[in-house]
PDB file of C-alpha atoms in Angstrom:
ATOM      1  CA  UNK A   1     -36.668  -0.400 -20.363  1.00 50.00           C
ATOM      2  CA  UNK A   2     -34.609  -3.241 -21.809  1.00 51.00           C
ATOM      3  CA  UNK A   3     -32.056  -0.805 -23.265  1.00 49.00           C
ATOM      4  CA  UNK A   4     -31.755   1.017 -19.931  1.00 44.00           C
ATOM      5  CA  UNK A   5     -31.194  -2.260 -18.079  1.00 46.00           C
ATOM      6  CA  UNK A   6     -28.598  -3.292 -20.651  1.00 43.00           C
ATOM      7  CA  UNK A   7     -26.786   0.034 -20.290  1.00 49.00           C
ATOM      8  CA  UNK A   8     -26.745  -0.293 -16.516  1.00 52.00           C
ATOM      9  CA  UNK A   9     -25.462  -3.858 -16.763  1.00 58.00           C
ATOM     10  CA  UNK A  10     -22.723  -2.782 -19.159  1.00 55.00           C
ATOM     11  CA  UNK A  11     -21.727   0.098 -16.880  1.00 55.00           C
ATOM     12  CA  UNK A  12     -21.515  -2.298 -13.921  1.00 64.00           C
ATOM     13  CA  UNK A  13     -19.237  -4.587 -15.919  1.00 66.00           C
ATOM     14  CA  UNK A  14     -16.915  -1.642 -16.610  1.00 66.00           C
ATOM     15  CA  UNK A  15     -16.881  -0.724 -12.915  1.00 76.00           C
ATOM     16  CA  UNK A  16     -16.150  -4.315 -11.864  1.00 81.00           C
ATOM     17  CA  UNK A  17     -13.367  -4.634 -14.433  1.00 85.00           C
ATOM     18  CA  UNK A  18     -11.711  -1.453 -13.192  1.00 87.00           C
ATOM     19  CA  UNK A  19     -11.893  -2.463  -9.523  1.00 89.00           C
ATOM     20  CA  UNK A  20     -10.611  -5.936 -10.365  1.00 92.00           C
ATOM     21  CA  UNK A  21      -7.704  -4.377 -12.229  1.00 93.00           C
ATOM     22  CA  UNK A  22      -6.833  -2.211  -9.216  1.00 94.00           C
ATOM     23  CA  UNK A  23      -6.691  -5.207  -6.887  1.00 95.00           C
ATOM     24  CA  UNK A  24      -4.799  -7.329  -9.409  1.00 95.00           C
ATOM     25  CA  UNK A  25      -2.044  -4.718  -9.666  1.00 96.00           C
ATOM     26  CA  UNK A  26      -1.982  -4.268  -5.893  1.00 96.00           C
ATOM     27  CA  UNK A  27      -1.529  -8.020  -5.368  1.00 96.00           C
ATOM     28  CA  UNK A  28       1.147  -8.108  -8.057  1.00 97.00           C
ATOM     29  CA  UNK A  29       3.008  -5.290  -6.323  1.00 97.00           C
ATOM     30  CA  UNK A  30       2.767  -7.019  -2.944  1.00 96.00           C
ATOM     31  CA  UNK A  31       3.949 -10.282  -4.470  1.00 96.00           C
ATOM     32  CA  UNK A  32       6.955  -8.609  -6.071  1.00 97.00           C
ATOM     33  CA  UNK A  33       7.807  -6.901  -2.778  1.00 97.00           C
ATOM     34  CA  UNK A  34       7.617 -10.201  -0.905  1.00 95.00           C
ATOM     35  CA  UNK A  35       9.769 -12.037  -3.448  1.00 96.00           C
ATOM     36  CA  UNK A  36      12.438  -9.321  -3.448  1.00 96.00           C
ATOM     37  CA  UNK A  37      12.475  -9.115   0.355  1.00 96.00           C
ATOM     38  CA  UNK A  38      12.867 -12.878   0.697  1.00 95.00           C
ATOM     39  CA  UNK A  39      15.568 -13.052  -1.987  1.00 95.00           C
ATOM     40  CA  UNK A  40      17.647 -10.211  -0.540  1.00 96.00           C
ATOM     41  CA  UNK A  41      17.371 -11.569   3.009  1.00 94.00           C
ATOM     42  CA  UNK A  42      18.780 -14.882   1.782  1.00 93.00           C
ATOM     43  CA  UNK A  43      21.848 -13.257   0.228  1.00 94.00           C
ATOM     44  CA  UNK A  44      24.536 -12.251   2.696  1.00 93.00           C
ATOM     45  CA  UNK A  45      26.229 -10.188  -0.008  1.00 94.00           C
ATOM     46  CA  UNK A  46      23.091  -8.140  -0.730  1.00 94.00           C
ATOM     47  CA  UNK A  47      22.303  -7.716   2.976  1.00 94.00           C
ATOM     48  CA  UNK A  48      25.768  -6.311   3.610  1.00 94.00           C
ATOM     49  CA  UNK A  49      25.569  -4.148   0.499  1.00 93.00           C
ATOM     50  CA  UNK A  50      22.223  -2.577   1.402  1.00 93.00           C
ATOM     51  CA  UNK A  51      22.329  -2.390   5.193  1.00 93.00           C
ATOM     52  CA  UNK A  52      26.075  -1.998   5.542  1.00 91.00           C
ATOM     53  CA  UNK A  53      26.160   1.070   3.324  1.00 91.00           C
ATOM     54  CA  UNK A  54      24.102   3.932   4.761  1.00 90.00           C
ATOM     55  CA  UNK A  55      24.422   5.981   1.586  1.00 93.00           C
ATOM     56  CA  UNK A  56      22.981   3.165  -0.536  1.00 93.00           C
ATOM     57  CA  UNK A  57      20.228   2.368   1.964  1.00 92.00           C
ATOM     58  CA  UNK A  58      19.018   5.948   2.288  1.00 92.00           C
ATOM     59  CA  UNK A  59      19.424   6.367  -1.458  1.00 94.00           C
ATOM     60  CA  UNK A  60      16.961   3.500  -1.947  1.00 93.00           C
ATOM     61  CA  UNK A  61      14.549   5.004   0.588  1.00 92.00           C
ATOM     62  CA  UNK A  62      14.692   8.417  -1.083  1.00 93.00           C
ATOM     63  CA  UNK A  63      14.274   6.755  -4.474  1.00 94.00           C
ATOM     64  CA  UNK A  64      11.113   5.043  -3.233  1.00 94.00           C
ATOM     65  CA  UNK A  65       9.689   8.350  -1.992  1.00 93.00           C
ATOM     66  CA  UNK A  66      10.466   9.985  -5.326  1.00 94.00           C
ATOM     67  CA  UNK A  67       8.674   7.177  -7.167  1.00 94.00           C
ATOM     68  CA  UNK A  68       5.588   7.467  -4.941  1.00 93.00           C
ATOM     69  CA  UNK A  69       5.363  11.230  -5.474  1.00 92.00           C
ATOM     70  CA  UNK A  70       6.046  10.837  -9.202  1.00 93.00           C
ATOM     71  CA  UNK A  71       3.254   8.296  -9.654  1.00 93.00           C
ATOM     72  CA  UNK A  72       0.801  10.195  -7.435  1.00 90.00           C
ATOM     73  CA  UNK A  73       1.504  13.689  -8.729  1.00 88.00           C
ATOM     74  CA  UNK A  74       2.525  13.242 -12.361  1.00 89.00           C
ATOM     75  CA  UNK A  75       0.626  10.176 -13.511  1.00 89.00           C
ATOM     76  CA  UNK A  76      -1.551  12.208 -15.893  1.00 87.00           C
ATOM     77  CA  UNK A  77       1.583  13.293 -17.756  1.00 90.00           C
ATOM     78  CA  UNK A  78       2.919   9.777 -18.308  1.00 91.00           C
ATOM     79  CA  UNK A  79       1.729   6.781 -20.279  1.00 92.00           C
ATOM     80  CA  UNK A  80       0.045   3.808 -18.698  1.00 89.00           C
ATOM     81  CA  UNK A  81       3.091   1.647 -19.443  1.00 93.00           C
ATOM     82  CA  UNK A  82       5.405   4.123 -17.725  1.00 94.00           C
ATOM     83  CA  UNK A  83       3.133   4.306 -14.671  1.00 94.00           C
ATOM     84  CA  UNK A  84       3.044   0.513 -14.495  1.00 95.00           C
ATOM     85  CA  UNK A  85       6.835   0.242 -14.791  1.00 95.00           C
ATOM     86  CA  UNK A  86       7.352   2.828 -12.033  1.00 96.00           C
ATOM     87  CA  UNK A  87       4.881   1.059  -9.734  1.00 96.00           C
ATOM     88  CA  UNK A  88       6.629  -2.290 -10.225  1.00 96.00           C
ATOM     89  CA  UNK A  89      10.028  -0.649  -9.757  1.00 96.00           C
ATOM     90  CA  UNK A  90       8.816   0.899  -6.502  1.00 96.00           C
ATOM     91  CA  UNK A  91       7.472  -2.461  -5.331  1.00 97.00           C
ATOM     92  CA  UNK A  92      10.838  -4.107  -6.054  1.00 96.00           C
ATOM     93  CA  UNK A  93      12.859  -1.393  -4.283  1.00 96.00           C
ATOM     94  CA  UNK A  94      10.517  -1.529  -1.324  1.00 96.00           C
ATOM     95  CA  UNK A  95      11.102  -5.252  -1.126  1.00 96.00           C
ATOM     96  CA  UNK A  96      14.850  -4.665  -0.959  1.00 96.00           C
ATOM     97  CA  UNK A  97      14.592  -2.242   1.966  1.00 95.00           C
ATOM     98  CA  UNK A  98      11.958  -4.372   3.731  1.00 95.00           C
ATOM     99  CA  UNK A  99      14.146  -7.473   3.581  1.00 94.00           C
ATOM    100  CA  UNK A 100      15.109  -6.696   7.192  1.00 92.00           C
ATOM    101  CA  UNK A 101      11.725  -8.176   8.151  1.00 93.00           C
ATOM    102  CA  UNK A 102      12.995 -11.675   7.325  1.00 91.00           C
ATOM    103  CA  UNK A 103      16.178 -10.964   9.271  1.00 90.00           C
ATOM    104  CA  UNK A 104      14.506  -9.583  12.394  1.00 90.00           C
ATOM    105  CA  UNK A 105      11.393 -11.771  12.730  1.00 91.00           C
ATOM    106  CA  UNK A 106      10.765 -15.505  12.736  1.00 87.00           C
ATOM    107  CA  UNK A 107       9.246 -16.936   9.563  1.00 86.00           C
ATOM    108  CA  UNK A 108       6.245 -18.378  11.422  1.00 88.00           C
ATOM    109  CA  UNK A 109       5.655 -14.992  13.038  1.00 90.00           C
ATOM    110  CA  UNK A 110       5.763 -13.205   9.673  1.00 91.00           C
ATOM    111  CA  UNK A 111       3.256 -15.667   8.200  1.00 91.00           C
ATOM    112  CA  UNK A 112       0.905 -15.335  11.180  1.00 93.00           C
ATOM    113  CA  UNK A 113       0.950 -11.541  11.120  1.00 93.00           C
ATOM    114  CA  UNK A 114       0.517 -11.537   7.338  1.00 94.00           C
ATOM    115  CA  UNK A 115      -2.730 -13.501   7.621  1.00 94.00           C
ATOM    116  CA  UNK A 116      -3.938 -11.304  10.481  1.00 94.00           C
ATOM    117  CA  UNK A 117      -3.190  -8.251   8.350  1.00 95.00           C
ATOM    118  CA  UNK A 118      -4.857  -9.760   5.284  1.00 95.00           C
ATOM    119  CA  UNK A 119      -8.018 -10.539   7.243  1.00 95.00           C
ATOM    120  CA  UNK A 120      -8.170  -7.093   8.833  1.00 95.00           C
ATOM    121  CA  UNK A 121      -7.468  -5.457   5.485  1.00 96.00           C
ATOM    122  CA  UNK A 122     -10.176  -7.476   3.745  1.00 95.00           C
ATOM    123  CA  UNK A 123     -12.814  -6.513   6.313  1.00 96.00           C
ATOM    124  CA  UNK A 124     -11.837  -2.824   6.071  1.00 95.00           C
ATOM    125  CA  UNK A 125     -11.857  -2.889   2.288  1.00 95.00           C
ATOM    126  CA  UNK A 126     -15.236  -4.637   2.122  1.00 94.00           C
ATOM    127  CA  UNK A 127     -16.650  -2.028   4.490  1.00 94.00           C
ATOM    128  CA  UNK A 128     -15.305   0.774   2.294  1.00 93.00           C
ATOM    129  CA  UNK A 129     -16.782  -0.888  -0.786  1.00 92.00           C
ATOM    130  CA  UNK A 130     -20.251  -1.521   0.643  1.00 91.00           C
ATOM    131  CA  UNK A 131     -20.950   1.279   3.131  1.00 91.00           C
ATOM    132  CA  UNK A 132     -23.330   4.049   2.134  1.00 90.00           C
ATOM    133  CA  UNK A 133     -21.671   6.437   4.563  1.00 91.00           C
ATOM    134  CA  UNK A 134     -19.529   9.156   2.981  1.00 89.00           C
ATOM    135  CA  UNK A 135     -16.004   8.692   4.366  1.00 90.00           C
ATOM    136  CA  UNK A 136     -14.603  11.938   2.936  1.00 87.00           C
ATOM    137  CA  UNK A 137     -14.510  13.745   6.289  1.00 84.00           C
ATOM    138  CA  UNK A 138     -12.956  10.659   7.887  1.00 85.00           C
ATOM    139  CA  UNK A 139     -10.217  10.763   5.258  1.00 82.00           C
ATOM    140  CA  UNK A 140      -9.160  14.263   6.311  1.00 84.00           C
ATOM    141  CA  UNK A 141      -9.029  13.194   9.960  1.00 88.00           C
ATOM    142  CA  UNK A 142      -6.999  10.081   9.110  1.00 90.00           C
ATOM    143  CA  UNK A 143      -4.544  12.128   7.060  1.00 88.00           C
ATOM    144  CA  UNK A 144      -3.919  14.306  10.116  1.00 90.00           C
ATOM    145  CA  UNK A 145      -3.373  11.123  12.116  1.00 89.00           C
ATOM    146  CA  UNK A 146      -0.881   9.914   9.520  1.00 89.00           C
ATOM    147  CA  UNK A 147       1.078  13.162   9.800  1.00 91.00           C
ATOM    148  CA  UNK A 148       1.086  12.741  13.576  1.00 90.00           C
ATOM    149  CA  UNK A 149       2.454   9.195  13.255  1.00 91.00           C
ATOM    150  CA  UNK A 150       5.249  10.381  10.965  1.00 88.00           C
ATOM    151  CA  UNK A 151       6.240  13.204  13.321  1.00 91.00           C
ATOM    152  CA  UNK A 152       6.102  10.930  16.382  1.00 91.00           C
ATOM    153  CA  UNK A 153       8.225   8.330  14.590  1.00 88.00           C
ATOM    154  CA  UNK A 154      10.859  10.942  13.741  1.00 86.00           C
ATOM    155  CA  UNK A 155      10.955  12.105  17.369  1.00 90.00           C
ATOM    156  CA  UNK A 156      11.267   8.510  18.567  1.00 86.00           C
ATOM    157  CA  UNK A 157      14.352   8.034  16.389  1.00 82.00           C
ATOM    158  CA  UNK A 158      16.123  10.228  18.942  1.00 88.00           C
ATOM    159  CA  UNK A 159      14.181   9.245  22.077  1.00 84.00           C
ATOM    160  CA  UNK A 160      14.270   5.459  21.516  1.00 82.00           C
ATOM    161  CA  UNK A 161      11.209   4.911  23.682  1.00 87.00           C
ATOM    162  CA  UNK A 162       9.709   1.407  23.464  1.00 86.00           C
ATOM    163  CA  UNK A 163       6.450   2.626  25.016  1.00 89.00           C
ATOM    164  CA  UNK A 164       6.145   5.451  22.481  1.00 90.00           C
ATOM    165  CA  UNK A 165       6.848   3.043  19.633  1.00 89.00           C
ATOM    166  CA  UNK A 166       4.062   0.724  20.756  1.00 92.00           C
ATOM    167  CA  UNK A 167       1.637   3.648  21.024  1.00 92.00           C
ATOM    168  CA  UNK A 168       2.624   4.694  17.499  1.00 92.00           C
ATOM    169  CA  UNK A 169       1.958   1.146  16.271  1.00 93.00           C
ATOM    170  CA  UNK A 170      -1.486   0.872  17.882  1.00 93.00           C
ATOM    171  CA  UNK A 171      -2.523   4.285  16.574  1.00 93.00           C
ATOM    172  CA  UNK A 172      -1.023   3.367  13.202  1.00 93.00           C
ATOM    173  CA  UNK A 173      -3.172   0.245  12.974  1.00 95.00           C
ATOM    174  CA  UNK A 174      -6.314   2.329  13.544  1.00 94.00           C
ATOM    175  CA  UNK A 175      -5.191   4.931  11.005  1.00 94.00           C
ATOM    176  CA  UNK A 176      -4.378   2.446   8.244  1.00 95.00           C
ATOM    177  CA  UNK A 177      -7.519   0.397   8.844  1.00 95.00           C
ATOM    178  CA  UNK A 178      -9.465   3.621   8.364  1.00 94.00           C
ATOM    179  CA  UNK A 179      -7.407   4.642   5.327  1.00 94.00           C
ATOM    180  CA  UNK A 180      -8.045   1.240   3.739  1.00 95.00           C
ATOM    181  CA  UNK A 181     -11.802   1.771   3.985  1.00 95.00           C
ATOM    182  CA  UNK A 182     -11.486   5.385   2.813  1.00 94.00           C
ATOM    183  CA  UNK A 183      -9.241   4.593  -0.161  1.00 94.00           C
ATOM    184  CA  UNK A 184     -11.445   1.674  -1.176  1.00 94.00           C
ATOM    185  CA  UNK A 185     -14.480   3.954  -1.257  1.00 93.00           C
ATOM    186  CA  UNK A 186     -12.528   6.532  -3.272  1.00 92.00           C
ATOM    187  CA  UNK A 187     -11.550   3.869  -5.804  1.00 92.00           C
ATOM    188  CA  UNK A 188     -15.167   2.743  -6.045  1.00 89.00           C
ATOM    189  CA  UNK A 189     -16.236   6.345  -6.691  1.00 88.00           C
ATOM    190  CA  UNK A 190     -13.474   6.670  -9.272  1.00 85.00           C
ATOM    191  CA  UNK A 191     -14.782   3.571 -11.046  1.00 82.00           C
ATOM    192  CA  UNK A 192     -18.385   4.802 -11.005  1.00 80.00           C
ATOM    193  CA  UNK A 193     -17.432   8.217 -12.391  1.00 78.00           C
ATOM    194  CA  UNK A 194     -15.530   6.826 -15.373  1.00 68.00           C
ATOM    195  CA  UNK A 195     -17.475   7.033 -18.636  1.00 61.00           C
ATOM    196  CA  UNK A 196     -17.904   3.945 -20.799  1.00 59.00           C
ATOM    197  CA  UNK A 197     -15.451   3.634 -23.663  1.00 58.00           C
ATOM    198  CA  UNK A 198     -12.658   5.403 -21.798  1.00 66.00           C
ATOM    199  CA  UNK A 199      -9.224   5.006 -23.363  1.00 74.00           C
ATOM    200  CA  UNK A 200      -7.432   1.857 -22.150  1.00 79.00           C
ATOM    201  CA  UNK A 201      -4.300   3.844 -21.309  1.00 83.00           C
ATOM    202  CA  UNK A 202      -6.283   6.164 -19.045  1.00 84.00           C
ATOM    203  CA  UNK A 203      -7.929   3.161 -17.408  1.00 87.00           C
ATOM    204  CA  UNK A 204      -4.516   1.625 -16.740  1.00 90.00           C
ATOM    205  CA  UNK A 205      -3.209   4.804 -15.112  1.00 91.00           C
ATOM    206  CA  UNK A 206      -6.262   5.007 -12.873  1.00 91.00           C
ATOM    207  CA  UNK A 207      -5.839   1.368 -11.867  1.00 92.00           C
ATOM    208  CA  UNK A 208      -2.150   1.861 -11.055  1.00 94.00           C
ATOM    209  CA  UNK A 209      -2.887   4.936  -8.945  1.00 94.00           C
ATOM    210  CA  UNK A 210      -5.562   3.040  -7.028  1.00 94.00           C
ATOM    211  CA  UNK A 211      -3.287   0.017  -6.618  1.00 95.00           C
ATOM    212  CA  UNK A 212      -0.523   2.209  -5.190  1.00 96.00           C
ATOM    213  CA  UNK A 213      -2.838   3.640  -2.544  1.00 95.00           C
ATOM    214  CA  UNK A 214      -4.113   0.229  -1.472  1.00 96.00           C
ATOM    215  CA  UNK A 215      -0.590  -1.216  -1.585  1.00 97.00           C
ATOM    216  CA  UNK A 216       0.707   1.482   0.780  1.00 95.00           C
ATOM    217  CA  UNK A 217      -2.207   0.885   3.154  1.00 95.00           C
ATOM    218  CA  UNK A 218      -1.488  -2.859   3.298  1.00 97.00           C
ATOM    219  CA  UNK A 219       2.292  -2.554   3.707  1.00 96.00           C
ATOM    220  CA  UNK A 220       2.038  -0.003   6.497  1.00 95.00           C
ATOM    221  CA  UNK A 221      -0.714  -1.936   8.285  1.00 96.00           C
ATOM    222  CA  UNK A 222       1.433  -5.087   8.074  1.00 96.00           C
ATOM    223  CA  UNK A 223       4.502  -3.338   9.491  1.00 94.00           C
ATOM    224  CA  UNK A 224       2.515  -1.859  12.378  1.00 94.00           C
ATOM    225  CA  UNK A 225       0.976  -5.215  13.248  1.00 95.00           C
ATOM    226  CA  UNK A 226       4.319  -6.952  12.916  1.00 94.00           C
ATOM    227  CA  UNK A 227       5.776  -4.737  15.620  1.00 91.00           C
ATOM    228  CA  UNK A 228       2.816  -5.527  17.873  1.00 91.00           C
ATOM    229  CA  UNK A 229       2.349  -9.259  17.274  1.00 88.00           C
ATOM    230  CA  UNK A 230       5.626 -10.319  15.658  1.00 80.00           C
ATOM    231  CA  UNK A 231       8.171 -12.531  17.386  1.00 74.00           C
ATOM    232  CA  UNK A 232      11.878 -11.943  16.842  1.00 73.00           C
ATOM    233  CA  UNK A 233      14.204 -14.600  15.479  1.00 67.00           C
ATOM    234  CA  UNK A 234      16.003 -16.628  18.102  1.00 58.00           C
TER     235      UNK A 234
END
């Protein structure tokens, strides 16, 4: 009985270490994004370079998409160090393109929405971590909702409807709150399914993949809420 209890305790330590690693990398990515966004927004030269050159701007956006698909789809073929470097590179590039947030919204508004987002995100993540309900079917439904948001956003680029944009934002908040809970549960299941003594490099790649998913949930939830609750700069 003692050996069984010890084995269970050791397994729980491994699970906790993996989940902690996922959140540590997610926070590091968010921090890097925030630092880069703030730095670029404070440099008139960089603002003009990025937002005054459509080729460069869309090149950065496409580069970010390539990095996301590379990490998500090819992570098993790369080393843990490479996956980490690509995740940090993506976080930095995302910060450059998101620097417009500091240009378009008041600093106090950004801070307020950030804390609202953080609180909402924390509640969703805790629910995903503790619920005994299987969220797999919900994940499929939310993915369909995400596709709908993307399509509606593309259409609104041509329509320029403020009402449609607000609807997209409200639906987006619901979708990304749900995805946060779903992805958290998936990461928990990933941690529980990992055998003890797994190679450190494999553990790192799993943590980076999980961090990327949670990072994307947070960033998108923040941007949706910012459009709803944010106040523009005077």
